[in-house]
Every structure is written in C-alpha cells, then in structure tokens.
Amino acid sequence: IAPETLRKKEYTMASDIYSFGMIMWELLSGRLSLSDKNHDLCLLLEVCEGVRLAVIEDVPQCYNDLMKKCWDNNPEKRPKASEIYK
C-alpha cells in the first residue's frame, strides 16, 4: 500500500503506480513482498518513512531503477503509466 494511502490521503493513479512497483518486485524476485515482516504498526511506519524493498540482483538495472521510481515517497515524482509503457 502506498505511503500516502497509509496516511489516509487521497488514493490516486500514483498510488497504483506504487503498487505496480511492488507487483513488479514480486514477479522478478519470485517472493511475496514483506512476507518476512510482521504486518503491524511498525511496518506501516517504516513504509511511511521511506523504507523500501532491496534491489533484486540478476535483473536488468533499468528494472530496479523503475521500481525505485515507482516507490518514491512523493507521489508526484512517480512515473506516469504512459511513461512505464514506453
């Protein structure tokens, strides 16, 4: 869930882009994201403070770069769907 959603702010297309980055990480890593952590208040605070998943080795660097952009704490800095499509 995007940090702004956890902060009870408006859910936008940028929130979906954050989720896209999470799904991309799961597909490339073959693992569920954050499955090794308790899904509690501590995790929510970490996400809101900018803690993100580790990069995945053995995938093109451009994929890791895209995921990082999708996870930007500022929704306005995340790529648009049309940019990802290109």
XYZ file of C-alpha atoms in Angstrom:
86
model
C 0.000 0.000 0.000
C 1.343 3.404 -0.958
C 2.573 5.622 1.887
C 0.010 8.332 1.146
C -2.778 5.766 1.432
C -1.452 4.697 4.819
C -1.533 8.374 5.826
C -5.250 8.486 4.901
C -4.659 10.811 1.943
C -6.423 10.545 -1.389
C -5.882 7.350 -3.393
C -4.707 8.332 -6.877
C -3.193 6.852 -10.018
C 0.190 7.460 -8.359
C -0.889 5.060 -5.602
C -1.498 2.446 -8.288
C 1.982 3.124 -9.685
C 3.445 2.408 -6.240
C 1.518 -0.889 -6.215
C 2.757 -1.659 -9.728
C 6.327 -1.357 -8.432
C 5.530 -3.793 -5.620
C 3.986 -6.312 -8.023
C 6.956 -5.923 -10.354
C 9.296 -6.723 -7.437
C 7.259 -9.834 -6.550
C 7.280 -11.104 -10.135
C 11.012 -10.542 -10.592
C 12.033 -11.910 -7.197
C 9.609 -14.827 -7.091
C 8.728 -13.893 -3.490
C 5.926 -12.104 -1.707
C 6.939 -8.617 -0.682
C 7.415 -8.034 3.031
C 6.374 -11.609 3.854
C 9.242 -11.828 6.335
C 7.893 -8.909 8.397
C 5.013 -8.596 10.817
C 2.252 -6.563 9.234
C 1.833 -4.206 12.143
C 2.188 -0.552 13.054
C 5.994 -0.768 12.867
C 5.837 -1.840 9.221
C 3.375 0.936 8.403
C 5.681 3.496 9.976
C 8.682 2.105 8.080
C 6.843 2.378 4.754
C 5.770 5.954 5.548
C 9.358 6.817 6.499
C 10.670 5.579 3.154
C 11.940 2.065 3.913
C 11.702 0.071 0.688
C 12.467 -3.425 -0.568
C 16.015 -4.320 -1.508
C 17.019 -4.264 -5.151
C 16.999 -7.588 -6.923
C 20.284 -8.885 -8.227
C 20.449 -10.591 -11.612
C 17.781 -8.412 -13.222
C 18.466 -5.515 -15.576
C 19.383 -2.362 -13.672
C 16.655 -0.475 -15.516
C 14.068 -2.695 -13.767
C 15.470 -1.874 -10.336
C 15.578 1.809 -11.293
C 11.941 1.713 -12.406
C 10.811 0.047 -9.178
C 12.625 2.693 -7.120
C 10.909 5.445 -9.116
C 7.528 3.782 -8.578
C 8.190 3.699 -4.826
C 9.116 7.367 -4.489
C 7.682 8.759 -1.255
C 6.405 11.762 -3.221
C 3.533 10.581 -5.455
C 4.154 13.455 -7.873
C 7.648 12.131 -8.618
C 6.463 8.646 -9.579
C 6.341 7.859 -13.296
C 3.049 8.033 -15.144
C 1.583 4.832 -16.593
C 2.291 6.115 -20.105
C 5.985 6.547 -19.209
C 6.175 2.996 -17.868
C 4.513 1.669 -21.007
C 7.264 3.173 -23.182
